[in-house]
Coordinates of C-alpha atoms and ligand atoms in Angstrom, one line a residue:
X1 CA 33.1 12.7 0.1
X2 CA 29.7 14.2 1.1
X3 CA 26.3 12.2 1.4
X4 CA 25.3 13.0 -2.2
X5 CA 28.6 12.5 -3.8
X6 CA 28.7 9.2 -1.6
X7 CA 25.4 8.0 -3.1
X8 CA 26.4 9.0 -6.8
X9 CA 29.4 6.9 -6.5
X10 CA 27.2 4.0 -5.6
X11 CA 24.8 4.1 -8.7
X12 CA 25.8 0.8 -10.3
X13 CA 26.1 -1.2 -7.0
X14 CA 22.5 0.1 -6.0
X15 CA 20.9 -0.8 -9.2
X16 CA 22.4 -4.4 -9.4
X17 CA 21.3 -4.9 -5.8
X18 CA 17.8 -3.9 -6.8
X19 CA 17.8 -6.1 -9.6
X20 CA 18.6 -8.9 -7.4
X21 CA 15.4 -8.2 -5.1
X22 CA 13.4 -7.9 -8.2
X23 CA 14.5 -11.3 -9.3
X24 CA 12.7 -13.0 -6.5
X25 CA 9.1 -13.5 -7.5
X26 CA 7.4 -12.9 -4.3
X27 CA 3.7 -12.9 -5.5
X28 CA 1.7 -12.8 -2.4
X29 CA -1.4 -14.2 -3.8
X30 CA -0.4 -17.4 -5.3
X31 CA 0.6 -20.3 -2.9
X32 CA 3.3 -21.8 -5.3
X33 CA 5.2 -18.4 -4.5
X34 CA 5.5 -19.1 -0.7
X35 CA 9.2 -20.2 -0.8
X36 CA 9.9 -16.8 -2.9
X37 CA 8.1 -14.9 -0.3
X38 CA 10.2 -16.3 2.4
X39 CA 13.4 -15.6 0.4
X40 CA 12.4 -12.1 -0.5
X41 CA 11.8 -11.4 3.5
X42 CA 15.1 -12.9 4.3
X43 CA 16.7 -10.6 1.6
X44 CA 15.1 -7.7 3.0
X45 CA 16.2 -8.6 6.7
X46 CA 20.0 -8.8 5.2
X47 CA 19.8 -5.5 3.7
X48 CA 18.4 -4.0 6.7
X49 CA 21.2 -5.2 8.8
X50 CA 23.7 -3.9 6.3
X51 CA 21.9 -0.6 6.5
X52 CA 22.7 -0.4 10.1
X53 CA 19.3 -1.5 11.6
X54 CA 19.3 -4.0 14.7
X55 CA 16.9 -6.4 16.4
X56 CA 16.2 -7.2 12.6
X57 CA 13.3 -10.0 12.9
X58 CA 11.3 -12.0 10.3
X59 CA 8.2 -12.2 12.2
X60 CA 6.0 -15.3 10.7
X61 CA 2.3 -14.7 10.5
X62 CA -0.8 -16.8 9.4
X63 CA 0.1 -15.7 5.8
X64 CA 3.4 -14.1 4.8
X65 CA 6.2 -12.9 7.4
X66 CA 6.7 -9.2 8.2
X67 CA 10.0 -7.9 8.5
X68 CA 11.0 -5.5 11.3
X69 CA 14.3 -3.6 12.3
X70 CA 15.1 -0.8 14.3
X71 CA 18.1 1.8 15.3
X72 CA 17.5 3.7 18.3
X73 CA 20.9 5.3 19.1
X74 CA 20.0 9.1 18.8
X75 CA 18.4 10.3 22.1
X76 CA 16.7 13.6 21.5
X77 CA 16.2 13.1 17.8
X78 CA 13.1 12.1 15.9
X79 CA 11.9 8.7 15.6
X80 CA 10.3 7.8 12.1
X81 CA 8.6 4.6 11.3
X82 CA 9.2 3.6 7.6
X83 CA 6.6 1.2 6.1
X84 CA 6.6 -0.6 2.8
X85 CA 6.0 -4.0 1.1
X86 CA 8.1 -6.6 -0.6
X87 CA 5.3 -8.7 -1.9
X88 CA 4.1 -7.9 -5.7
X89 CA 1.3 -8.4 -7.9
X90 CA 1.2 -11.7 -10.2
X91 CA 2.9 -11.0 -13.6
X92 CA 0.1 -12.5 -15.8
X93 CA -0.5 -11.8 -18.7
X94 CA 3.1 -13.2 -19.5
X95 CA 3.2 -12.7 -22.9
X96 CA 2.4 -9.1 -22.9
X97 CA 6.0 -8.3 -21.1
X98 CA 8.6 -7.0 -23.2
X99 CA 11.2 -8.5 -21.2
X100 CA 10.2 -11.1 -18.5
X101 CA 8.7 -10.0 -15.6
X102 CA 11.3 -11.0 -13.0
X103 CA 14.2 -10.6 -15.2
X104 CA 14.8 -6.7 -14.6
X105 CA 16.0 -4.8 -17.6
X106 CA 17.0 -1.4 -18.3
X107 CA 15.6 0.3 -21.4
X108 CA 15.5 3.9 -22.0
X109 CA 16.5 5.3 -18.8
X110 CA 13.6 2.9 -17.2
X111 CA 14.1 -0.1 -15.0
X112 CA 11.4 -2.9 -16.1
X113 CA 10.3 -5.5 -14.2
X114 CA 7.4 -6.5 -11.6
X115 CA 7.8 -4.7 -8.2
X116 CA 10.0 -1.9 -9.6
X117 CA 7.5 0.9 -8.7
X118 CA 5.2 -1.1 -6.5
X119 CA 6.9 -1.3 -4.3
X120 CA 10.3 -3.1 -4.2
X121 CA 11.9 -0.1 -5.7
X122 CA 10.7 2.4 -3.2
X123 CA 11.4 0.1 -0.3
X124 CA 15.1 0.0 -1.8
X125 CA 15.3 3.7 -2.0
X126 CA 14.9 4.0 1.8
X127 CA 17.1 1.0 2.5
X128 CA 19.8 2.6 0.5
X129 CA 19.5 6.1 1.9
X130 CA 19.7 4.6 5.6
X131 CA 22.9 2.7 4.7
X132 CA 24.3 5.9 3.0
X133 CA 23.7 7.8 6.1
X134 CA 25.3 5.1 8.2
X135 CA 28.3 4.8 6.2
X136 CA 28.8 8.4 6.2
X137 CA 28.6 9.1 9.7
X138 CA 29.5 5.7 11.3
X139 CA 25.9 5.6 12.8
X140 CA 22.2 6.5 11.9
X141 CA 21.7 10.1 13.0
X142 CA 18.0 9.7 14.1
X143 CA 15.9 6.9 15.4
X144 CA 14.4 4.6 12.8
X145 CA 12.1 1.7 12.7
X146 CA 11.3 -0.2 9.5
X147 CA 8.5 -2.5 8.9
X148 CA 8.3 -4.2 5.5
X149 CA 5.2 -6.4 4.8
X150 CA 4.6 -9.4 2.4
X151 CA 0.8 -9.2 2.4
X152 CA 0.1 -5.6 0.9
X153 CA -1.2 -6.8 -2.3
X154 CA -3.8 -9.4 -0.6
X155 CA -5.0 -6.8 1.8
X156 CA -2.4 -6.7 4.9
X157 CA -4.4 -9.3 6.8
X158 CA -1.7 -9.9 9.3
X159 CA -0.3 -6.5 9.5
X160 CA -2.7 -4.9 11.9
X161 CA -2.5 -7.6 14.3
X162 CA 1.4 -7.1 14.4
X163 CA 0.7 -3.5 15.2
X164 CA -1.6 -4.0 17.8
X165 CA 0.5 -6.4 19.6
X166 CA 3.6 -4.0 19.3
X167 CA 2.1 -0.5 19.8
X168 CA 4.6 0.5 22.1
X169 CA 7.5 -0.7 20.2
X170 CA 6.3 1.0 17.0
X171 CA 5.6 4.5 18.6
X172 CA 7.1 7.0 16.4
X173 CA 7.0 10.9 15.7
X174 CA 6.1 10.1 12.0
X175 CA 4.9 7.5 9.6
X176 CA 7.1 7.5 6.4
X177 CA 5.7 5.7 3.2
X178 CA 6.9 5.3 -0.2
X179 CA 4.2 3.4 -2.1
X180 CA 2.7 6.2 -4.1
X181 CA 3.3 8.3 -7.2
X182 CA 4.6 11.5 -8.1
X183 CA 2.3 13.9 -9.9
X184 CA 4.4 13.6 -13.1
X185 CA 8.1 13.3 -14.2
X186 CA 10.1 15.9 -12.7
X187 CA 7.6 16.9 -10.3
X188 CA 8.3 15.3 -6.8
X189 CA 5.3 14.9 -4.7
X190 CA 4.0 14.5 -1.2
X191 CA 0.6 12.6 -1.2
X192 CA -1.7 14.0 1.7
X193 CA -4.8 12.0 0.8
X194 CA -5.8 8.4 -0.7
X195 CA -9.1 6.8 -1.3
X196 CA -10.3 4.1 0.7
X197 CA -11.4 0.6 -1.1
X198 CA -14.3 -1.8 -0.4
X199 CA -14.1 -4.9 -2.7
X200 CA -17.2 -7.1 -3.5
X201 CA -18.1 -10.2 -5.1
X202 CA -21.6 -11.1 -6.4
X203 CA -23.0 -14.5 -7.4
X204 CA -26.3 -14.6 -9.3
X205 CA -28.0 -18.1 -9.7
X206 CA -30.8 -18.9 -11.7
X207 CA -31.6 -22.4 -13.1
X208 CA -30.7 -25.4 -10.8
X209 CA -28.1 -26.3 -13.3
X210 CA -27.1 -25.1 -16.9
X211 CA -29.7 -25.6 -19.6
X212 CA -30.2 -26.1 -23.2
X213 CA -30.7 -22.3 -24.5
X214 CA -33.0 -23.7 -27.2
X215 CA -35.0 -25.8 -25.2
X216 CA -35.4 -23.4 -22.1
X217 CA -34.4 -20.2 -23.8
X218 CA -37.4 -17.6 -23.6
X219 CA -38.8 -19.0 -20.4
X220 CA -36.0 -19.6 -18.2
X221 CA -34.1 -16.9 -16.3
X222 CA -30.5 -16.0 -17.7
X223 CA -28.5 -15.1 -14.7
X224 CA -26.0 -13.5 -17.4
X225 CA -28.6 -11.0 -18.8
X226 CA -30.0 -10.4 -15.3
X227 CA -26.5 -9.6 -13.9
X228 CA -25.7 -7.3 -16.6
X229 CA -29.1 -5.3 -16.4
X230 CA -28.4 -5.0 -12.6
X231 CA -25.0 -3.7 -13.3
X232 CA -26.1 -1.4 -16.0
X233 CA -28.1 0.3 -13.4
X234 CA -25.3 1.0 -10.9
X235 CA -24.4 4.3 -12.6
X236 CA -26.7 7.1 -14.3
X237 CA -26.2 8.8 -17.5
X238 CA -23.8 11.3 -15.7
X239 CA -21.6 8.6 -14.5
X240 CA -22.7 9.1 -11.2
X241 CA -23.2 6.1 -8.7
X242 CA -27.0 5.3 -8.6
X243 CA -26.9 3.6 -5.1
X244 CA -29.3 5.6 -3.0
X245 CA -27.1 7.4 -0.1
X246 CA -23.7 6.8 -1.7
X247 CA -22.8 10.4 -1.6
X248 CA -24.6 11.2 1.4
X249 CA -21.2 11.4 3.8
X250 CA -19.0 12.8 1.1
X251 CA -17.2 15.8 2.4
X252 CA -17.4 18.6 -0.2
X253 CA -13.8 20.1 -1.2
X254 CA -13.2 23.5 0.0
X255 CA -12.7 25.9 -2.6
X256 CA -9.4 26.5 -1.4
X257 CA -8.5 22.9 -1.9
X258 CA -10.2 22.7 -5.1
X259 CA -8.3 25.6 -6.6
X260 CA -4.9 24.1 -5.1
X261 CA -5.6 20.6 -6.7
X262 CA -6.8 22.1 -10.1
X263 CA -3.8 24.3 -10.4
X264 CA -1.2 21.7 -10.0
X265 CA 1.3 21.1 -12.8
X266 CA -0.7 18.3 -14.3
X267 CA -1.3 17.5 -18.0
X268 CA -4.6 16.4 -19.2
X269 CA -3.1 15.5 -22.5
X270 CA -0.5 13.2 -20.9
X271 CA -3.2 11.5 -18.9
X272 CA -5.2 11.0 -22.0
X273 CA -2.3 9.5 -23.4
X274 CA -1.7 7.0 -20.8
X275 CA -5.3 5.9 -20.8
X276 CA -5.1 5.4 -24.5
X277 CA -8.9 5.2 -24.9
X278 CA -10.6 7.0 -27.6
X279 CA -12.2 9.4 -24.8
X280 CA -12.4 9.7 -21.2
X281 CA -15.3 8.9 -18.9
X282 CA -16.5 10.0 -15.7
X283 CA -18.8 11.8 -13.3
X284 CA -20.1 14.9 -14.8
X285 CA -19.5 18.3 -12.9
X286 CA -16.0 17.5 -11.8
X287 CA -12.7 18.0 -13.4
X288 CA -10.4 14.8 -14.0
X289 CA -7.9 15.6 -11.1
X290 CA -11.0 15.9 -8.8
X291 CA -12.9 12.5 -10.1
X292 CA -9.5 10.9 -9.6
X293 CA -8.7 12.0 -6.3
X294 CA -11.7 13.3 -4.5
X295 CA -14.6 11.6 -5.9
X296 CA -16.0 8.0 -4.9
X297 CA -16.5 5.7 -7.6
X298 CA -17.8 2.2 -8.5
X299 CA -15.8 -0.1 -10.8
X300 CA -16.5 -3.4 -12.3
X301 CA -13.3 -5.4 -11.9
X302 CA -14.5 -8.8 -13.7
X303 CA -17.6 -10.2 -14.8
X304 CA -18.0 -13.9 -16.0
X305 CA -20.3 -16.9 -16.3
X306 CA -21.4 -19.3 -18.9
X307 CA -19.2 -20.8 -22.0
X308 CA -16.2 -18.8 -22.3
X309 CA -14.3 -21.8 -24.5
X310 CA -13.7 -22.1 -28.2
X311 CA -16.5 -21.9 -30.6
X312 CA -20.1 -21.8 -29.6
X313 CA -22.0 -23.8 -26.9
X314 CA -25.7 -22.9 -26.4
X315 CA -26.3 -23.0 -22.8
X316 CA -28.2 -21.0 -20.2
X317 CA -25.7 -20.5 -17.3
X318 CA -26.9 -21.7 -13.9
X319 CA -24.9 -18.7 -12.5
X320 CA -23.1 -15.5 -13.3
X321 CA -20.5 -13.4 -11.4
X322 CA -18.9 -10.3 -10.9
X323 CA -16.3 -8.6 -9.1
X324 CA -16.5 -4.9 -8.3
X325 CA -15.1 -2.2 -6.0
X326 CA -16.0 1.2 -4.6
X327 CA -13.3 3.8 -4.0
X328 CA -14.1 5.8 -1.1
X329 CA -13.4 9.4 0.2
X330 CA -13.8 11.2 3.3
X331 CA -16.3 11.0 5.2
X332 CA -17.6 7.8 3.8
X333 CA -17.6 4.5 6.1
X334 CA -16.5 1.5 4.4
X335 CA -19.1 -0.8 6.6
X336 CA -22.0 1.6 5.7
X337 CA -21.2 1.9 1.8
X338 CA -21.0 -2.0 2.0
X339 CA -24.6 -2.0 3.4
X340 CA -25.9 0.3 0.9
X341 CA -24.4 -1.5 -1.9
X342 CA -25.7 -4.9 -0.9
X343 CA -29.3 -3.5 -0.4
X344 CA -29.4 -1.8 -3.6
X345 CA -28.3 -4.8 -5.6
X346 CA -30.6 -7.1 -3.9
X347 CA -33.4 -4.7 -4.7
X348 CA -32.4 -4.4 -8.5
X349 CA -32.4 -8.1 -8.9
X350 CA -35.8 -9.8 -10.1
X351 CA -37.5 -12.8 -7.9
X352 CA -36.2 -15.2 -10.7
X353 CA -32.5 -15.4 -9.1
X354 CA -31.1 -15.7 -5.7
X355 CA -27.8 -13.8 -4.9
X356 CA -24.8 -14.4 -2.8
X357 CA -23.3 -11.2 -2.1
X358 CA -19.7 -11.2 -0.4
X359 CA -17.6 -8.3 0.9
X360 CA -14.2 -9.3 0.3
X361 CA -12.1 -6.4 2.0
X362 CA -12.8 -2.9 3.4
X363 CA -10.5 0.1 3.8
X364 CA -10.9 3.8 5.0
X365 CA -10.0 6.8 2.7
X366 CA -7.4 9.2 4.3
X367 CA -6.7 12.6 3.9
X368 CA -4.7 14.7 6.3
X369 CA -3.2 18.3 6.8
X370 CA 0.2 19.1 6.0
X371 CA 0.9 21.4 8.6
X372 CA 3.1 19.7 10.8
X373 CA 6.7 21.0 10.2
X374 CA 7.9 17.7 9.2
X375 CA 6.2 18.3 5.7
X376 CA 8.4 21.1 5.1
X377 CA 11.6 19.4 5.9
X378 CA 10.2 16.6 3.4
X379 CA 9.5 19.2 0.6
X380 CA 12.9 20.7 1.0
X381 CA 14.6 17.2 0.9
X382 CA 12.7 16.3 -2.4
X383 CA 13.7 19.7 -3.9
X384 CA 17.2 19.4 -3.1
X385 CA 17.2 15.8 -4.2
X386 CA 15.7 16.2 -7.6
X387 CA 16.4 19.8 -8.4
X388 CA 12.9 20.5 -8.9
X389 CA 9.9 22.0 -7.1
X390 CA 7.9 19.7 -5.0
X391 CA 4.2 19.8 -4.8
X392 CA 1.3 18.3 -2.4
X393 CA -1.3 15.9 -4.0
X394 CA -3.9 13.5 -3.4
X395 CA -4.3 10.0 -5.2
X396 CA -6.8 7.6 -6.1
X397 CA -5.3 4.4 -4.9
X398 CA -5.5 2.8 -1.6
X399 CA -3.2 2.0 1.4
X400 CA -5.7 1.3 4.3
X401 CA -2.7 0.7 6.5
X402 CA -2.2 4.6 6.5
X403 CA -5.4 5.3 7.5
X404 CA -5.1 2.8 10.6
X405 CA -1.9 4.3 11.4
X406 CA -3.1 7.6 11.4
X407 CA -6.2 6.9 13.5
X408 CA -4.2 4.9 16.0
X409 CA -1.1 6.9 16.5
X410 CA -2.1 10.3 15.5
X411 CA 1.3 11.0 13.7
X412 CA 1.9 12.9 10.5
X413 CA 2.0 10.4 7.7
X414 CA 4.8 11.5 5.1
X415 CA 4.0 9.8 1.8
X416 CA 7.0 10.2 -0.6
X417 CA 6.1 8.6 -3.8
X418 CA 8.6 7.8 -6.5
X419 CA 6.6 5.9 -9.0
X420 CA 5.0 7.7 -12.0
X421 CA 1.2 7.2 -13.0
X422 CA 2.2 5.6 -16.4
X423 CA 4.6 3.1 -15.1
X424 CA 2.1 0.3 -15.1
X425 CA 1.9 -1.0 -11.5
X426 CA 0.0 -4.2 -11.5
X427 CA 0.1 -4.4 -15.1
X428 CA 2.7 -5.6 -17.9
X429 CA 5.9 -3.7 -18.5
X430 CA 6.0 -2.3 -14.9
X431 CA 8.9 0.1 -14.6
X432 CA 10.3 3.0 -12.7
X433 CA 12.5 5.9 -14.0
X434 CA 15.9 5.4 -12.9
X435 CA 16.1 9.3 -12.6
X436 CA 13.3 8.7 -9.9
X437 CA 14.9 5.8 -8.2
X438 CA 18.4 7.7 -8.0
X439 CA 16.8 11.1 -7.1
X440 CA 14.9 9.3 -4.4
X441 CA 17.9 7.6 -2.7
X442 CA 19.3 11.2 -2.4
X443 CA 16.0 13.0 -1.5
X444 CA 15.4 10.4 1.3
X445 CA 19.0 10.7 2.9
X446 CA 18.8 14.3 2.8
X447 CA 15.2 13.9 4.3
X448 CA 16.3 11.8 7.2
X449 CA 19.6 13.7 7.5
X450 CA 17.4 17.2 7.8
X451 CA 15.3 15.7 10.2
X452 CA 18.4 14.6 12.5
X453 CA 19.8 18.0 12.1
X454 CA 16.9 19.9 13.4
Ligands
BES501 N1 0.9 1.2 -3.9 C1 -0.6 0.8 -4.2 C2 -1.3 2.0 -3.7 C3 -1.2 3.2 -4.6 C4 -1.1 3.2 -5.8 C5 -1.4 4.2 -3.9 C6 -1.1 4.3 -6.6 C7 -1.6 5.5 -4.6 C8 -1.2 5.5 -6.1 C9 -0.8 -0.6 -3.4 O1 0.1 -1.5 -3.7 C10 -1.9 -1.0 -4.0 O2 -2.1 -1.6 -5.2 N2 -3.2 -1.0 -3.3 C11 -4.4 -1.5 -3.7 C12 -5.4 -1.7 -2.5 C13 -4.9 -2.9 -1.7 C14 -5.8 -3.1 -0.6 C15 -4.7 -4.2 -2.2 C16 -5.2 -0.5 -4.4 O3 -5.0 0.5 -4.5 O4 -5.9 -1.0 -5.6
MN502 MN1 2.0 -0.7 -3.2
MN503 MN1 0.1 -2.5 -5.6

């Protein structure tokens, strides 16, 4: 039996094991799930051992444990560092799931459940690919280091500390990550660019306490109105971000790259369908692909204040709040952008209110050339694993760790994405196409095998 036949023969076993992983509700943002986080870390550690990794350790951190394992028995062969995350987003709103979030279920060739695409399913692809290689040949044919964290969805707070303390140990010829998407079904993809992310929260405070809106309305400042007016001024009519200096450091797309990105087999019609709104929106003068992958944005993520309960309550609230974020592209500097954003917001607000502005997290954008020969190996492996032509894409999501690794270790970062843009990551009915899960195991096993063979 060859490698591919072996993987084919294990389909049911692989799927059942992934379901086991998905049943652990390892939601990183909620303290009530701490025991589940611990369970998920142990589960990963056990599977790494089964895949032939050694020195498998569960390192406690200030927040959630990090799982590390390695196999270094291929002198002269390349060393890859694989990174992924075992934590997931909360499943709420629960009533919008067709089948329960932590009871993985197959429907129409898709596996549904929180973490299927982001990122447990994709992590499992690599674990099973490594295990297949080990079982086929008795040992792993290349040097592998695996690091799976439990804090990605809350900003990877402890990860960088671990990397700094283990710089020597983590040295590798390439970083491999599967936490992204394919361009479309049947189009295996390598992502060479991600946007950065700054996240903010603003509190606008007016009256010393809530006020009767009949007694005070008309003379007292209303923080909700003031916040809403301020927010409305953050974009102009062409949907450009109206913060002075926001675009100053944006590297323009080269003609060549613009052409390459716009000629990818990407279907606007499918994108419109996934969005599901009556019409699209966005910055004038750029194609949708350019807007999503190469342009910075400012997005409101939440806005609240005043009375939100049943029925009516005539009140002028003392405070109003908003959460928002900026997606960043090369060569924007997160710290500089945070300063510009804060300054502009303070300028927009009238003297009748005060403002508490917080930067909750920052993260750099990433884009890198794919000229290193490892990318050709990856493309070939994807094409053999899926039997389809593979492409290079950029994406709009953020994995700040990739930038940090690229900056620090200066190694090629190979992002093999097996999710799809319409698989509802972070939303109800998250799923992964079984075709991509099984195809992913084959492609990744071939990738590691071909790397070892060179
Ligand atoms: N896997 C995603 C990132 C992603 C999604 C990259 C889609 C490319 C395409 C990751 O788990 C994530 O959700 N990242 C967050 C930022 C993080 C700092 C919380 C994001 O992009 O909002
Ligand atoms: Mn992810
Ligand atoms: Mn995520």
